[in-house]
mmCIF file of C-alpha atoms in Angstrom:
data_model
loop_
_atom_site.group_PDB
_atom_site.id
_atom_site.type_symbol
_atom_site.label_atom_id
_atom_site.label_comp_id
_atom_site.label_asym_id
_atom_site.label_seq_id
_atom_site.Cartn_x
_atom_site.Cartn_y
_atom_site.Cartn_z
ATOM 1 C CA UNK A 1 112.616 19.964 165.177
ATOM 2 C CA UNK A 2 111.493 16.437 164.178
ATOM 3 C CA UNK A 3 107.947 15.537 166.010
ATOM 4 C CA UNK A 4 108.970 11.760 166.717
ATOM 5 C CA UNK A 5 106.003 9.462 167.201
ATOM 6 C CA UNK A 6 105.844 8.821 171.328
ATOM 7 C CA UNK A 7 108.782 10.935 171.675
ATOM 8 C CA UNK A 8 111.125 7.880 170.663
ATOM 9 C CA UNK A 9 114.261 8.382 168.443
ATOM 10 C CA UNK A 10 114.682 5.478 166.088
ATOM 11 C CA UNK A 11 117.983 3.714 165.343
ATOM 12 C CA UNK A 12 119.236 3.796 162.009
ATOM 13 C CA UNK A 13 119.132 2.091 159.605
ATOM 14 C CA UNK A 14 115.327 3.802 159.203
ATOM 15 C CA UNK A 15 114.390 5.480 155.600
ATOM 16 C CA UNK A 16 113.656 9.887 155.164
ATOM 17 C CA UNK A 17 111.100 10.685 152.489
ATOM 18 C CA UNK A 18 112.372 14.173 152.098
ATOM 19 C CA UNK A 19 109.843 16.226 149.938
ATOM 20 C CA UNK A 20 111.023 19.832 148.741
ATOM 21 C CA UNK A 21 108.262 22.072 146.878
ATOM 22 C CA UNK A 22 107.994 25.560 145.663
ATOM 23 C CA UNK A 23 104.250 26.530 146.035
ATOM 24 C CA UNK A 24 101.988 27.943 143.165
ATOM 25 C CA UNK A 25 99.217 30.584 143.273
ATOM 26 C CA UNK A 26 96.700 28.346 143.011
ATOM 27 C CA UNK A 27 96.221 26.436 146.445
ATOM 28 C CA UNK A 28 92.702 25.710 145.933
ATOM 29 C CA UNK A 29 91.881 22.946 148.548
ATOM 30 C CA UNK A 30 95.853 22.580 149.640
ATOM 31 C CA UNK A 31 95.737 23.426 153.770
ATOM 32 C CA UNK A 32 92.538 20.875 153.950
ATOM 33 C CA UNK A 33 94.824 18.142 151.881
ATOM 34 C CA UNK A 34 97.711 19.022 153.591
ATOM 35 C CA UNK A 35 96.377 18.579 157.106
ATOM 36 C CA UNK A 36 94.201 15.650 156.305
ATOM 37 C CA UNK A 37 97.500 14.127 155.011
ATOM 38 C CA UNK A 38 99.842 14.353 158.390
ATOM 39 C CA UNK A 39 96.886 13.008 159.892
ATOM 40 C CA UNK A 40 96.688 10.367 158.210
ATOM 41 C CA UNK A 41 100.489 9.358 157.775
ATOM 42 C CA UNK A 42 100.965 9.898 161.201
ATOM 43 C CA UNK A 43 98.624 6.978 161.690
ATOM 44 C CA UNK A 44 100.304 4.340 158.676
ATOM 45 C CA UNK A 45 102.228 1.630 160.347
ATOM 46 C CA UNK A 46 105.453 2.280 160.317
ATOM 47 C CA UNK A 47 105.476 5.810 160.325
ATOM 48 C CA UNK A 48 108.243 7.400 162.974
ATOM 49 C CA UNK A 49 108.743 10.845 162.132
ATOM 50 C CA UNK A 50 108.409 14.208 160.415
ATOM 51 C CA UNK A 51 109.110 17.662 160.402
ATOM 52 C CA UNK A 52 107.542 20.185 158.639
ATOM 53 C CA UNK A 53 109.440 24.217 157.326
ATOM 54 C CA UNK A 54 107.494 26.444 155.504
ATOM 55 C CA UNK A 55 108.408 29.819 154.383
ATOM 56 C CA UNK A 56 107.269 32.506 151.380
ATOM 57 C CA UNK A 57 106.195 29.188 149.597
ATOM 58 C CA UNK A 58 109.258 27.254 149.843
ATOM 59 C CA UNK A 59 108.772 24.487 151.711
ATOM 60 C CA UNK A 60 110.442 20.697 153.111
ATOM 61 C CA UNK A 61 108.538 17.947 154.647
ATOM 62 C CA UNK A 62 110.859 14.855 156.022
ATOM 63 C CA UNK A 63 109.133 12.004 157.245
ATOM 64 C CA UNK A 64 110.653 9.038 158.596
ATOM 65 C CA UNK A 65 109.803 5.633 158.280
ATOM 66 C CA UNK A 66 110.402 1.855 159.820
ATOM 67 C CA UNK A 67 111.550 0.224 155.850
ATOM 68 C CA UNK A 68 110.477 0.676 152.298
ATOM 69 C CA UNK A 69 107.590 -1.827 152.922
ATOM 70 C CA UNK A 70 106.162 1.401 155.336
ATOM 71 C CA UNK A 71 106.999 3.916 152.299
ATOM 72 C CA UNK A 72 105.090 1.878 150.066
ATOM 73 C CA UNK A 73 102.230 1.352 151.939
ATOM 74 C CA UNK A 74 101.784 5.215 152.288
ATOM 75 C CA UNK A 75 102.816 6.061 148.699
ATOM 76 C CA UNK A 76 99.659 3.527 147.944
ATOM 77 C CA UNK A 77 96.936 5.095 150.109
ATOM 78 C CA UNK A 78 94.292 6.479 148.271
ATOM 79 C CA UNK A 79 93.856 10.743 149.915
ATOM 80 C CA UNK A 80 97.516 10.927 149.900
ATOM 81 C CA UNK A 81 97.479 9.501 145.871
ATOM 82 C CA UNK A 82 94.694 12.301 145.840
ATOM 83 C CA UNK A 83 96.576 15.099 147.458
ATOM 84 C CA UNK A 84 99.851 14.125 144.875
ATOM 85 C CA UNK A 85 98.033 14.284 141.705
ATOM 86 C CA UNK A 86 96.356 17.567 142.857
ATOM 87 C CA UNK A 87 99.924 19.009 143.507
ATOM 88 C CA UNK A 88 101.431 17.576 140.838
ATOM 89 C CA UNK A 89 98.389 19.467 138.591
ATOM 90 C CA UNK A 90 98.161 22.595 140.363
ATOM 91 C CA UNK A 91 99.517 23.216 143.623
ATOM 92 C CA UNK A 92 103.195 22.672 143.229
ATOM 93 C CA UNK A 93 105.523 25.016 140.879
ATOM 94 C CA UNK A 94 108.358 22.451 141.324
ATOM 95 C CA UNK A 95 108.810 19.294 144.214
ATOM 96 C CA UNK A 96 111.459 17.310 144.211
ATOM 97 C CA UNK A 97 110.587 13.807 146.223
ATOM 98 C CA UNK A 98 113.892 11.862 147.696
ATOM 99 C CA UNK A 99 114.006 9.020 149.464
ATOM 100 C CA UNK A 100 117.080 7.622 151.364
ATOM 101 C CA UNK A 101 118.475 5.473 154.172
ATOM 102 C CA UNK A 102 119.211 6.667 156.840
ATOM 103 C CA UNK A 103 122.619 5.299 157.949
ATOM 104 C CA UNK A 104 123.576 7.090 161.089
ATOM 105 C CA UNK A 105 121.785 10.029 163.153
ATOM 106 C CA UNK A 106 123.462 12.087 165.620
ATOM 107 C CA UNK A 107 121.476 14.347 168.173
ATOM 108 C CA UNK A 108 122.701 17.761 170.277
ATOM 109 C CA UNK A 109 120.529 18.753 173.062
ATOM 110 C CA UNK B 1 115.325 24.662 145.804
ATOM 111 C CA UNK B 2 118.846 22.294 145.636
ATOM 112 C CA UNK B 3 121.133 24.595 143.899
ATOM 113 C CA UNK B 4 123.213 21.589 142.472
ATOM 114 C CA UNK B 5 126.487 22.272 141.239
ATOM 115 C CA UNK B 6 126.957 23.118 137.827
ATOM 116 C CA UNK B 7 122.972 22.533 137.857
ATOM 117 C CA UNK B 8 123.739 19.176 137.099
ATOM 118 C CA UNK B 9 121.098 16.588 138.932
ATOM 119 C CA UNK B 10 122.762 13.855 140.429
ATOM 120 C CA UNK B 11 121.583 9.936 139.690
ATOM 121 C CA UNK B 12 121.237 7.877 142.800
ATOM 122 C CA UNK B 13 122.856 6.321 144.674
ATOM 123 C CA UNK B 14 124.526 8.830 146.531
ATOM 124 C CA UNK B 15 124.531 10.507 150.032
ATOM 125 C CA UNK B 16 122.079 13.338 151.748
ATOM 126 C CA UNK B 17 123.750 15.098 154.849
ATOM 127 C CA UNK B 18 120.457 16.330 156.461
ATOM 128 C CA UNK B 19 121.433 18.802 159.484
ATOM 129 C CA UNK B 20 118.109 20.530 161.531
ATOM 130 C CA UNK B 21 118.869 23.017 164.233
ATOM 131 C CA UNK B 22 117.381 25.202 166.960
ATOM 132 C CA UNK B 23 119.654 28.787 167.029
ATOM 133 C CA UNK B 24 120.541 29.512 170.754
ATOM 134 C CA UNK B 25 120.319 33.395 171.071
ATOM 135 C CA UNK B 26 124.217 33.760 171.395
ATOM 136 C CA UNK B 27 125.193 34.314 167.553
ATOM 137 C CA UNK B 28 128.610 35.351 167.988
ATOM 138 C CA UNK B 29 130.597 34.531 164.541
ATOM 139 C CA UNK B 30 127.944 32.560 163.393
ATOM 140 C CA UNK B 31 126.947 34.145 159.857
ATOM 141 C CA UNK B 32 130.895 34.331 159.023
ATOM 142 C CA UNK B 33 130.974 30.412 159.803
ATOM 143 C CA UNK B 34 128.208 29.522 157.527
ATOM 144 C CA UNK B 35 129.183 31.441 155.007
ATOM 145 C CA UNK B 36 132.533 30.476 155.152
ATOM 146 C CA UNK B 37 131.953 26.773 156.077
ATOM 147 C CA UNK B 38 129.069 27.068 152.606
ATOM 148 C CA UNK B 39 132.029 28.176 150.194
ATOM 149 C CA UNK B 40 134.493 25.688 151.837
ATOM 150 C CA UNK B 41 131.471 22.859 151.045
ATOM 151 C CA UNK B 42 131.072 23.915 147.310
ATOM 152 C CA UNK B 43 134.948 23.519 146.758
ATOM 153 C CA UNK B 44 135.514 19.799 148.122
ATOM 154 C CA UNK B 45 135.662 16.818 145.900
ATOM 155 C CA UNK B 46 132.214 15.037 145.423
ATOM 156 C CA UNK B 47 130.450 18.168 146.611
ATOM 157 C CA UNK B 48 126.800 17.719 144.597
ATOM 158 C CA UNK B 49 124.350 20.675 145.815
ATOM 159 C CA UNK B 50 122.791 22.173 148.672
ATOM 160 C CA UNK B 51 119.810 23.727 150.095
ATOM 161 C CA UNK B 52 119.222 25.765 153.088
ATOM 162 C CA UNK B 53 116.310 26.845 155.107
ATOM 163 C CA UNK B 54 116.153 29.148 157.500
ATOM 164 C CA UNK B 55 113.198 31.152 159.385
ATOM 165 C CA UNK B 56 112.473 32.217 163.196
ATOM 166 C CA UNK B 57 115.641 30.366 164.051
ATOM 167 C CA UNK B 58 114.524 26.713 163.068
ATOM 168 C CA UNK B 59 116.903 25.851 159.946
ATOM 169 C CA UNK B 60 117.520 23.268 157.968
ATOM 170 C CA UNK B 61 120.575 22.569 155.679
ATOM 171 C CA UNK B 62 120.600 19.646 153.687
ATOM 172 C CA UNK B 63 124.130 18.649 151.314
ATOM 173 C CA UNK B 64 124.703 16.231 149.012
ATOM 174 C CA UNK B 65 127.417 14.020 147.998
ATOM 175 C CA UNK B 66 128.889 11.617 145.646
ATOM 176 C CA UNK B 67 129.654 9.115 148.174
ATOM 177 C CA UNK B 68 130.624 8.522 151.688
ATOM 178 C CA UNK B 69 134.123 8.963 151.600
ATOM 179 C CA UNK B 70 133.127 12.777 150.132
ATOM 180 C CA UNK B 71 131.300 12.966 153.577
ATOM 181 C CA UNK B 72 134.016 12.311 155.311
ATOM 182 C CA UNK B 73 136.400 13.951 154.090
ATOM 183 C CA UNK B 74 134.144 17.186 154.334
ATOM 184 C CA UNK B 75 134.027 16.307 158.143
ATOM 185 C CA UNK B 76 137.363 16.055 158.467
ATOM 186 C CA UNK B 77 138.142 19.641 156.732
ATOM 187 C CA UNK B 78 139.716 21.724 159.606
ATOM 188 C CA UNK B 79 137.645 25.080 159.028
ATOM 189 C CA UNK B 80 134.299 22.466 159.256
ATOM 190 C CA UNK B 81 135.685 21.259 162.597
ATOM 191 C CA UNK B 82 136.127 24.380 164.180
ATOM 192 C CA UNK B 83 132.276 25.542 163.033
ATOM 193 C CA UNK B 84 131.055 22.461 164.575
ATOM 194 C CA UNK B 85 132.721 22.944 167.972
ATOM 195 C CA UNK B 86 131.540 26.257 168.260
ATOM 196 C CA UNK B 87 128.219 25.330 166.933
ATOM 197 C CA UNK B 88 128.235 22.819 169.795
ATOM 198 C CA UNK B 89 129.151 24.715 172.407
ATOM 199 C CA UNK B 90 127.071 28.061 171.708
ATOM 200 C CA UNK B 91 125.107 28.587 168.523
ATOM 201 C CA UNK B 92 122.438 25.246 168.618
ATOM 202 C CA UNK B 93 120.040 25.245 171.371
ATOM 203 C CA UNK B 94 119.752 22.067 169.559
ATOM 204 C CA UNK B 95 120.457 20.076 166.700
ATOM 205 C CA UNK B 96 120.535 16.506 165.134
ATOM 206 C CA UNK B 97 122.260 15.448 161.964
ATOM 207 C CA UNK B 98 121.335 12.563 159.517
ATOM 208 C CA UNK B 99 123.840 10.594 156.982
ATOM 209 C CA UNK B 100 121.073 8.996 154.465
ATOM 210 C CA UNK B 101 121.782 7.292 151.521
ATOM 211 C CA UNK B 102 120.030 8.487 148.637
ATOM 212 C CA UNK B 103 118.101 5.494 146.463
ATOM 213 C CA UNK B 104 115.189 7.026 144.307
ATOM 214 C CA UNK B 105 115.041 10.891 143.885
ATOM 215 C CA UNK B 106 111.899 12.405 141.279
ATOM 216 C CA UNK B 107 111.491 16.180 139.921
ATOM 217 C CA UNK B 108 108.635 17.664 139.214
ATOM 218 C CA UNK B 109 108.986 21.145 137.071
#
């Protein structure tokens, strides 16, 4: 389930940065990176969202995000510029990295 | 991993159908529906790829299409309608669904 920030469901239009990976075998310093990450997006202005599967090395993180001015500001901070070259190098078999508008969002309690 | 069709990688712009769910414990002609509702997907006009993931009950299934019209005329497919009422009323403990439009999309092998 998404973890909004404050509990508060934006209203579109909002942008998803969905990232899909395959893990390697060499995850040399990824859990550290990877937690120090969320931490740190969860803290970027503009930041609304994520949610997070993982399973046998397949993974997805969304996140969600106020505009492409938010996005860009993330893409540009220095650990998570770190943590990408590090899984582009090593940790990562395959990602693939989308990002898209979010145009309308339904929800089903 | 998206299994696109024909393993052809789209080029943006098109559309991400992102749908997250929470499985209630009452299953009842569930795994006929998705399988049947998956094959139903892969045969509709503007169908791109999917991926699916699924563990402890927390899923994810995330399609892709040309364009919006695709999207709705996949929502409009009787078979599809049917899976989401039931779906509604007994499978999801929860669920939300996102219609994103896809602008920048990188792959890393």
């Amino acid at each position: 389930m998404i973890q909004w920030k404050n509990g508060e469901l934006p209203k579109p239009p909002f942008i998803a940065s969905i990232f899909n990976y395959f893990l390697s075998e060499d995850l040399e310093g990824y859990v550290a990176y990877d937690d120090l990450t969320l931490e740190l997006a969860k803290k970027m202005p503009g930041y609304l969202g994520y949610e997070s599967f993982k399973h046998d090395g397949r993974g997805a993180f969304i996140s969600y995000w106020r505009d492409m001015d938010a996005v860009r500001a993330w893409a540009a901070e220095p650990k998570h510029i770190e943590a990408k070259q590090k899984g582009k190098s090593t940790w990562y078999r395959y990602y693939h990295s989308i990002i898209a508008e979010v145009k309308t969002m339904h929800t089903h309690h």
